[in-house]
Short mmCIF file of C-alpha atoms and ligand atoms in Angstrom, two decimals:
data_model
loop_
_atom_site.label_atom_id
_atom_site.label_comp_id
_atom_site.label_asym_id
_atom_site.label_seq_id
_atom_site.Cartn_x
_atom_site.Cartn_y
_atom_site.Cartn_z
CA MET A 1 138.79 124.84 73.27
CA SER A 2 139.71 127.25 76.02
CA PHE A 3 139.25 127.25 79.77
CA ASP A 4 138.93 129.94 82.39
CA ILE A 5 141.65 128.31 84.49
CA ILE A 6 144.05 125.40 83.95
CA VAL A 7 145.75 123.94 87.02
CA ARG A 8 148.81 122.42 85.44
CA GLY A 9 150.89 119.40 86.43
CA GLY A 10 149.62 118.84 89.96
CA THR A 11 149.84 115.53 91.83
CA LEU A 12 146.40 114.17 92.59
CA PRO A 13 145.67 112.35 95.88
CA ASP A 14 146.06 108.97 94.12
CA GLY A 15 149.61 109.92 93.13
CA SER A 16 148.92 110.46 89.41
CA THR A 17 149.81 113.71 87.66
CA ALA A 18 147.18 115.69 85.79
CA ASP A 19 146.10 119.00 84.33
CA ILE A 20 142.68 120.25 85.41
CA GLY A 21 140.68 122.52 83.09
CA ILE A 22 138.02 124.73 84.70
CA SER A 23 135.15 126.43 82.85
CA GLY A 24 132.77 128.58 84.87
CA GLU A 25 131.99 126.82 88.14
CA LYS A 26 132.78 123.31 86.87
CA ILE A 27 135.73 121.03 86.22
CA ALA A 28 135.54 120.62 82.45
CA SER A 29 138.53 118.40 81.79
CA ILE A 30 141.14 116.32 83.61
CA GLY A 31 143.99 114.61 81.82
CA PRO A 32 147.72 114.05 81.70
CA ARG A 33 148.12 117.08 79.42
CA ILE A 34 145.55 119.67 78.36
CA ASP A 35 146.73 121.62 75.32
CA ALA A 36 144.42 124.59 75.33
CA GLU A 37 144.24 128.29 76.03
CA ALA A 38 143.23 129.50 79.47
CA GLY A 39 142.46 132.83 81.07
CA LYS A 40 144.77 131.84 83.89
CA ILE A 41 147.33 129.04 84.27
CA ILE A 42 148.30 127.84 87.73
CA ASP A 43 151.54 125.88 87.78
CA ALA A 44 151.05 123.11 90.35
CA THR A 45 154.04 121.01 89.29
CA GLY A 46 155.25 118.94 92.23
CA ASN A 47 152.35 120.05 94.43
CA LEU A 48 149.39 118.08 95.71
CA VAL A 49 146.04 119.10 94.23
CA SER A 50 143.10 117.93 96.30
CA GLN A 51 139.40 118.47 96.61
CA PRO A 52 138.85 121.04 99.37
CA PHE A 53 138.92 120.43 103.09
CA VAL A 54 135.53 119.86 104.69
CA ASP A 55 134.64 120.25 108.37
CA PRO A 56 131.53 118.26 109.35
CA HIS A 57 131.41 119.47 112.96
CA PHE A 58 131.82 123.06 114.08
CA HIS A 59 130.25 125.74 116.29
CA MET A 60 130.30 128.97 114.31
CA ASP A 61 128.09 130.84 116.77
CA ALA A 62 130.73 130.47 119.49
CA THR A 63 133.95 130.72 117.50
CA LEU A 64 136.50 133.50 118.11
CA SER A 65 134.84 134.34 121.44
CA TYR A 66 137.68 133.00 123.61
CA GLY A 67 137.95 134.95 126.86
CA ILE A 68 134.48 136.54 126.66
CA PRO A 69 133.39 136.98 129.39
CA ARG A 70 136.10 134.75 130.93
CA ILE A 71 138.11 131.64 130.17
CA ASN A 72 137.21 128.03 130.99
CA ALA A 73 139.32 127.37 134.11
CA SER A 74 138.68 123.63 134.50
CA GLY A 75 138.81 122.85 130.78
CA THR A 76 135.82 120.55 131.09
CA LEU A 77 132.86 120.21 128.74
CA LEU A 78 130.47 121.14 131.53
CA GLU A 79 132.27 124.38 132.45
CA GLY A 80 132.39 125.20 128.73
CA ILE A 81 128.61 124.80 128.49
CA ALA A 82 128.14 126.95 131.61
CA LEU A 83 130.49 129.61 130.22
CA TRP A 84 128.67 129.64 126.88
CA GLY A 85 125.49 130.13 128.94
CA GLU A 86 127.06 133.28 130.44
CA LEU A 87 128.07 134.56 127.01
CA LYS A 88 124.73 133.89 125.28
CA PRO A 89 122.77 136.82 126.78
CA LEU A 90 125.61 139.16 125.73
CA LEU A 91 125.50 138.13 122.07
CA THR A 92 124.34 140.51 119.38
CA HIS A 93 123.45 139.69 115.79
CA GLU A 94 126.30 141.88 114.55
CA ALA A 95 128.90 140.30 116.84
CA VAL A 96 127.93 136.73 115.91
CA ARG A 97 127.81 137.55 112.21
CA GLY A 98 131.10 139.46 112.35
CA ARG A 99 132.96 136.65 114.08
CA ALA A 100 131.45 134.03 111.78
CA LEU A 101 132.40 135.96 108.64
CA ALA A 102 135.93 136.50 109.97
CA TYR A 103 136.10 132.77 110.60
CA CYS A 104 134.91 132.02 107.06
CA ASP A 105 137.64 134.27 105.60
CA TRP A 106 140.17 132.30 107.60
CA ALA A 107 138.61 129.02 106.46
CA VAL A 108 138.85 130.01 102.80
CA SER A 109 142.54 130.80 103.21
CA MET A 110 142.99 127.26 104.58
CA GLY A 111 141.16 125.59 101.70
CA LEU A 112 138.23 124.75 103.99
CA LEU A 113 135.25 125.24 101.70
CA ALA A 114 132.44 123.24 103.33
CA ILE A 115 131.43 123.47 106.98
CA ARG A 116 128.64 121.92 109.03
CA SER A 117 128.02 124.20 112.00
CA HIS A 118 125.79 123.50 114.95
CA VAL A 119 123.85 126.54 116.11
CA ASP A 120 122.47 126.79 119.63
CA THR A 121 118.68 126.86 119.71
CA CYS A 122 118.29 127.38 123.47
CA ASP A 123 118.33 131.19 123.34
CA ASP A 124 114.69 132.31 123.06
CA ARG A 125 115.74 135.16 120.76
CA LEU A 126 117.25 132.64 118.28
CA LEU A 127 119.67 135.43 117.54
CA ALA A 128 122.55 133.13 116.58
CA VAL A 129 120.22 131.17 114.28
CA GLU A 130 119.25 134.38 112.47
CA ALA A 131 122.86 135.54 112.27
CA LEU A 132 124.18 132.25 110.89
CA LEU A 133 121.34 131.96 108.35
CA ASP A 134 122.45 135.40 107.19
CA VAL A 135 126.11 134.25 107.07
CA LYS A 136 125.14 131.11 105.16
CA LYS A 137 123.65 133.27 102.37
CA ARG A 138 126.60 135.64 102.29
CA VAL A 139 129.28 132.93 102.02
CA ALA A 140 127.33 130.71 99.60
CA PRO A 141 129.43 131.83 96.58
CA TYR A 142 132.50 130.17 98.15
CA ILE A 143 131.55 128.06 101.20
CA ASP A 144 128.90 125.36 101.56
CA LEU A 145 127.61 126.07 105.07
CA GLN A 146 125.16 123.59 106.61
CA LEU A 147 123.46 124.48 109.89
CA VAL A 148 122.35 122.05 112.59
CA ALA A 149 119.63 123.02 115.08
CA PHE A 150 121.44 122.21 118.31
CA PRO A 151 119.66 122.36 121.69
CA GLN A 152 122.89 122.89 123.64
CA ASP A 153 121.22 122.95 127.08
CA GLY A 154 119.12 119.84 126.42
CA PHE A 155 116.08 119.31 124.17
CA TYR A 156 113.96 118.49 127.25
CA ARG A 157 116.23 119.82 130.02
CA SER A 158 116.02 123.40 128.81
CA PRO A 159 112.39 124.56 129.16
CA THR A 160 111.98 126.19 125.73
CA ALA A 161 114.53 124.19 123.71
CA ARG A 162 112.03 121.87 122.09
CA GLU A 163 109.86 124.70 120.80
CA ASN A 164 112.89 126.78 119.74
CA THR A 165 114.56 123.89 117.91
CA ILE A 166 111.41 123.38 115.86
CA ARG A 167 111.20 127.14 115.21
CA ALA A 168 114.83 127.12 114.01
CA LEU A 169 114.00 124.32 111.56
CA ASP A 170 111.00 126.35 110.36
CA MET A 171 113.35 129.28 109.79
CA GLY A 172 115.47 127.20 107.42
CA VAL A 173 118.09 125.44 109.53
CA ASP A 174 119.07 122.33 107.55
CA ILE A 175 119.72 119.52 110.02
CA VAL A 176 118.30 118.18 113.28
CA GLY A 177 120.74 118.08 116.22
CA GLY A 178 120.57 116.88 119.80
CA ILE A 179 122.55 116.23 122.96
CA PRO A 180 121.06 113.14 124.65
CA HIS A 181 123.88 112.71 127.19
CA PHE A 182 123.09 116.17 128.63
CA GLU A 183 119.39 115.48 129.29
CA ARG A 184 118.39 114.95 132.93
CA THR A 185 118.24 111.15 132.73
CA MET A 186 119.35 108.36 130.43
CA ALA A 187 115.65 107.77 129.71
CA ASP A 188 115.14 111.41 128.66
CA GLY A 189 118.24 111.14 126.47
CA THR A 190 116.82 108.06 124.78
CA ARG A 191 113.44 109.74 124.32
CA SER A 192 115.11 112.83 122.81
CA VAL A 193 116.90 110.68 120.21
CA THR A 194 113.57 109.14 119.21
CA GLU A 195 111.65 112.41 118.95
CA LEU A 196 114.44 114.26 117.12
CA CYS A 197 114.80 111.44 114.57
CA GLU A 198 111.04 111.46 114.05
CA ILE A 199 111.14 115.23 113.44
CA ALA A 200 113.90 114.70 110.85
CA GLU A 201 111.99 111.90 109.17
CA LYS A 202 108.80 113.96 108.88
CA ARG A 203 110.67 116.93 107.43
CA GLY A 204 112.99 114.92 105.18
CA LEU A 205 116.08 116.26 106.98
CA MET A 206 119.42 114.84 108.03
CA VAL A 207 120.34 114.24 111.69
CA ASP A 208 123.63 115.07 113.39
CA MET A 209 123.66 114.59 117.13
CA HIS A 210 126.25 115.27 119.75
CA CYS A 211 126.13 111.76 121.12
CA ASP A 212 127.75 110.29 124.23
CA GLU A 213 130.33 113.07 124.58
CA THR A 214 131.33 111.77 127.98
CA ASP A 215 133.73 109.32 129.61
CA ASP A 216 130.80 107.39 131.09
CA PRO A 217 131.03 103.88 129.61
CA LEU A 218 127.30 103.43 130.18
CA SER A 219 126.33 106.35 127.95
CA ARG A 220 124.87 104.35 125.06
CA HIS A 221 122.69 106.79 123.13
CA ILE A 222 124.45 105.82 119.91
CA GLU A 223 122.62 102.49 120.22
CA GLN A 224 119.27 104.30 120.13
CA LEU A 225 120.45 106.56 117.30
CA ALA A 226 121.33 103.51 115.21
CA TYR A 227 118.00 101.90 116.11
CA GLU A 228 115.91 104.95 115.14
CA THR A 229 117.92 105.41 111.94
CA GLN A 230 116.98 101.93 110.88
CA ARG A 231 113.39 102.08 112.11
CA LEU A 232 112.68 105.36 110.31
CA GLY A 233 114.61 104.56 107.12
CA LEU A 234 117.16 107.36 107.64
CA SER A 235 120.20 105.32 106.61
CA GLY A 236 123.02 107.47 105.18
CA ARG A 237 121.46 110.68 106.54
CA VAL A 238 122.43 110.36 110.21
CA ALA A 239 125.69 111.12 112.00
CA GLY A 240 126.72 110.58 115.60
CA SER A 241 129.22 113.24 116.63
CA HIS A 242 131.90 112.58 119.27
CA LEU A 243 130.87 109.10 120.57
CA THR A 244 133.63 109.45 123.15
CA SER A 245 132.00 107.12 125.70
CA MET A 246 132.83 104.27 123.30
CA HIS A 247 136.47 104.74 124.30
CA SER A 248 135.54 103.53 127.78
CA MET A 249 132.83 100.98 126.96
CA ASP A 250 133.01 97.30 127.69
CA ASN A 251 134.70 95.48 124.80
CA TYR A 252 132.02 92.82 124.53
CA TYR A 253 129.29 95.43 124.24
CA VAL A 254 131.25 97.30 121.55
CA SER A 255 131.58 94.08 119.57
CA LYS A 256 127.78 94.00 119.40
CA LEU A 257 127.37 97.76 118.89
CA LEU A 258 129.68 98.37 115.92
CA PRO A 259 127.85 96.04 113.50
CA LEU A 260 124.56 97.71 114.51
CA ILE A 261 125.95 101.16 113.66
CA ALA A 262 127.30 99.83 110.36
CA GLU A 263 124.02 98.11 109.50
CA ALA A 264 122.03 101.28 110.22
CA GLY A 265 124.31 103.37 107.99
CA VAL A 266 125.08 105.91 110.72
CA SER A 267 128.26 107.96 110.18
CA ALA A 268 130.63 108.83 113.01
CA ILE A 269 132.29 112.21 113.52
CA PRO A 270 134.97 112.18 116.21
CA ASN A 271 136.63 115.53 116.92
CA PRO A 272 140.20 114.63 117.86
CA LEU A 273 141.53 118.02 119.03
CA ILE A 274 138.60 118.54 121.37
CA ASN A 275 138.18 114.93 122.47
CA ILE A 276 141.83 114.62 123.54
CA VAL A 277 141.72 117.91 125.44
CA ILE A 278 138.30 117.60 127.11
CA GLN A 279 137.83 113.92 127.88
CA GLY A 280 139.58 112.16 130.74
CA ARG A 281 139.58 115.32 132.87
CA HIS A 282 138.34 113.39 135.90
CA ASP A 283 140.99 110.68 135.50
CA THR A 284 144.23 110.48 137.42
CA TYR A 285 146.62 108.01 135.74
CA PRO A 286 146.44 106.12 133.51
CA LYS A 287 144.39 108.86 131.81
CA ARG A 288 141.96 107.92 129.06
CA ARG A 289 142.41 109.47 125.64
CA GLY A 290 138.65 109.81 125.18
CA MET A 291 138.54 109.65 121.39
CA THR A 292 136.18 107.04 120.02
CA ARG A 293 137.38 103.79 118.42
CA VAL A 294 138.25 105.00 114.94
CA PRO A 295 140.23 102.07 113.43
CA GLU A 296 137.74 99.57 114.84
CA MET A 297 134.80 101.49 113.36
CA LEU A 298 136.53 101.70 109.98
CA LYS A 299 137.14 97.97 110.10
CA ALA A 300 133.45 97.40 110.85
CA GLY A 301 132.54 99.34 107.69
CA ILE A 302 131.31 102.50 109.44
CA ARG A 303 131.87 105.81 107.63
CA VAL A 304 134.07 107.93 109.90
CA GLY A 305 135.09 111.55 109.33
CA PHE A 306 137.03 113.96 111.53
CA GLY A 307 135.58 117.28 112.71
CA GLN A 308 137.19 120.36 114.18
CA ASP A 309 134.44 121.35 116.65
CA CYS A 310 136.01 124.47 118.16
CA VAL A 311 138.40 127.34 117.48
CA LEU A 312 139.02 129.93 120.21
CA ASP A 313 135.78 129.48 122.13
CA PRO A 314 134.54 128.45 125.61
CA TRP A 315 135.74 124.88 125.04
CA TYR A 316 139.08 125.32 123.26
CA PRO A 317 141.73 128.03 123.66
CA LEU A 318 143.57 127.12 120.44
CA GLY A 319 142.78 126.27 116.83
CA ALA A 320 144.24 127.26 113.47
CA VAL A 321 141.28 126.42 111.22
CA ASP A 322 143.48 123.70 109.78
CA MET A 323 141.79 120.39 108.97
CA LEU A 324 145.30 118.94 108.61
CA ASP A 325 145.82 119.66 112.33
CA VAL A 326 142.60 117.79 113.00
CA ALA A 327 143.65 114.77 110.93
CA PHE A 328 147.18 114.92 112.38
CA MET A 329 145.84 114.69 115.92
CA GLY A 330 143.34 112.00 114.93
CA LEU A 331 146.09 109.96 113.34
CA HIS A 332 148.20 110.13 116.51
CA VAL A 333 145.43 109.41 119.00
CA ALA A 334 144.10 106.51 116.88
CA GLN A 335 147.65 105.30 116.18
CA MET A 336 146.89 105.16 112.45
CA THR A 337 150.49 105.29 111.29
CA SER A 338 150.64 102.78 108.41
CA PRO A 339 151.04 104.50 105.02
CA ALA A 340 147.52 103.46 103.99
CA ASP A 341 146.00 104.63 107.28
CA MET A 342 147.78 107.99 107.10
CA ALA A 343 146.58 108.56 103.54
CA HIS A 344 143.09 107.63 104.70
CA CYS A 345 143.27 110.26 107.47
CA PHE A 346 143.83 112.87 104.73
CA ASP A 347 140.84 111.48 102.82
CA MET A 348 138.72 111.69 105.99
CA VAL A 349 139.05 115.49 106.17
CA THR A 350 138.39 115.93 102.45
CA LYS A 351 136.46 113.22 100.62
CA VAL A 352 134.79 111.32 103.49
CA ASN A 353 133.64 114.48 105.29
CA ALA A 354 132.07 115.66 102.02
CA GLU A 355 130.25 112.33 101.73
CA ILE A 356 128.97 112.60 105.30
CA MET A 357 127.60 116.06 104.50
CA GLY A 358 126.00 114.78 101.29
CA LEU A 359 128.08 117.12 99.11
CA ASP A 360 128.10 115.01 95.97
CA HIS A 361 129.13 117.99 93.85
CA LEU A 362 132.64 118.05 95.34
CA GLY A 363 135.49 115.92 93.97
CA LEU A 364 138.19 115.97 91.34
CA ALA A 365 136.23 114.73 88.33
CA VAL A 366 134.74 116.19 85.18
CA GLY A 367 131.37 117.79 85.91
CA LYS A 368 132.08 118.36 89.60
CA THR A 369 132.21 121.83 91.14
CA ALA A 370 135.60 123.44 90.54
CA SER A 371 136.59 123.74 94.19
CA LEU A 372 140.10 122.57 94.97
CA VAL A 373 143.25 123.33 96.88
CA VAL A 374 146.92 123.28 95.83
CA LEU A 375 149.14 122.24 98.73
CA ASP A 376 152.88 122.71 99.27
CA ALA A 377 153.40 118.94 99.58
CA GLY A 378 154.04 116.07 97.22
CA SER A 379 151.54 113.61 98.67
CA ARG A 380 148.69 113.21 101.15
CA VAL A 381 151.02 111.90 103.85
CA GLU A 382 153.47 114.75 103.30
CA ALA A 383 150.60 117.23 103.51
CA LEU A 384 149.77 115.79 106.94
CA ARG A 385 153.37 115.61 108.10
CA LEU A 386 154.03 119.26 107.24
CA ARG A 387 150.47 120.59 107.75
CA ALA A 388 151.26 121.96 104.32
CA ASP A 389 150.61 125.53 103.22
CA ARG A 390 147.72 126.19 100.87
CA LEU A 391 149.36 127.77 97.83
CA CYS A 392 146.15 128.31 95.92
CA VAL A 393 142.47 127.81 96.75
CA ILE A 394 139.79 127.73 94.07
CA ALA A 395 136.14 127.90 95.13
CA LYS A 396 133.36 127.32 92.60
CA GLY A 397 135.64 128.23 89.70
CA LYS A 398 137.19 131.35 91.26
CA ILE A 399 140.63 131.79 92.81
CA VAL A 400 139.82 132.88 96.37
CA ALA A 401 143.20 132.63 98.13
CA GLU A 402 146.86 132.44 97.16
CA ARG A 403 150.10 132.46 99.10
CA GLU A 404 153.78 132.42 98.29
CA LYS A 405 155.83 129.33 98.98
CA ARG A 406 157.57 129.56 102.34
CA ALA A 407 161.31 130.09 102.06
CA THR A 408 163.59 130.38 105.05
CA ARG A 409 167.00 131.98 104.46
CA LEU A 410 169.68 130.18 106.46
CA SER A 411 172.89 131.93 107.42
CA ILE A 412 175.16 129.12 108.56
CA ALA A 413 178.67 128.92 107.17
CA GLY A 414 179.16 125.86 104.99
CA ARG A 415 175.45 124.97 104.94
CA PRO A 416 172.85 125.53 102.19
CA ALA A 417 170.94 128.83 102.16
CA THR A 418 167.54 127.20 102.46
CA VAL A 419 165.83 124.32 104.26
CA ASP A 420 164.04 121.71 102.16
CA ARG A 421 161.12 120.61 104.31
CA ARG A 422 160.27 118.01 101.71
CA HIS A 423 163.75 116.44 101.64
CA HIS A 424 162.68 113.14 103.15
CA LYS A 425 161.46 110.73 100.49
CA PRO A 426 159.84 107.70 102.09
CA ALA A 427 161.11 104.30 100.99
CA GLY A 428 159.10 102.75 98.17
FE1 LIG B 1 130.33 120.08 119.11
#
């Protein structure tokens, strides 16, 4: 038997060592030792081999636009939305497509091979929708790109958003989005959750709503989202993104809310980099962190992933397209520092995010799509600690990115010539 590629001797996320044989687009064999010919052998000895990184929350129509036409001076969500509103009329199909493709190149180099991007449906031209549908087709050989119809300026608040969101779904956008906390009233927000879930149910689509992205403890649209998910039988197909108001909610109310979210089978997608930088902007001190209650949701049995949300856009002046940065920040803000919790944070940006997006074809198992990443780290926790380099990225059976191992040359008398970033071996 021969394979197209064998990835040899890598450490899998569970700590075991294995060879992985790839034929065509699939993983054909995994075992302690594969004795076979291969078109290409990748030596992964001592390196972590993982299923690829997955980002379940992004805005690809806005990415890489930082500074156009100006920067967000206050750093708030609301100024970001206003600034995006100034940029929208200036967009062209070519500019959106060009930035999105440049972003996808960057993503591939970082082992990020599945992305769920919201796309604004409040521009009557639906230019970004057209551009990202085009990008989705172009990157399909190496990136799974899901698009969410996202009425950024409010499904009801923006006069043509309702009609345009439905048009975007007709054009082939995959998922129904929403922004209930940005509607004119709480009641309109509630109503928008109901109508958007009904649209998804009729069309057999998934739902992913920006939900309660505010510090207002009374913003409770997640309650309605859980209710509609259960009423319409959408369990497992609905995600609430952000849920930052939960950080500030009354503890008694949360003790009632979490079991309802778990029971409905609604997933949660906090976005740690953005939540920590945008929320709490009206606070003096003590200043709220603004990220939702991740450990508590996990304990309640709710599926929680971590999203990236923004890179170099009206809301965020930074971003390195690194899902390890996202998990690293999430781990800190949620204080998830036990060894098991840290390892789980790695799983959240790989395995759990893939589950939230319904990407059953990803995973390190025979018959799954041969998409994986070789990291310059010995374990999941080390990958997080070092935000490890991606030494090799394989997408659908093809090597799409490679990089040399980093080596610093030290010139200090009496000291070694290199620095071993992996020198610390945790006890046990
Ligand atoms: Fe977002």
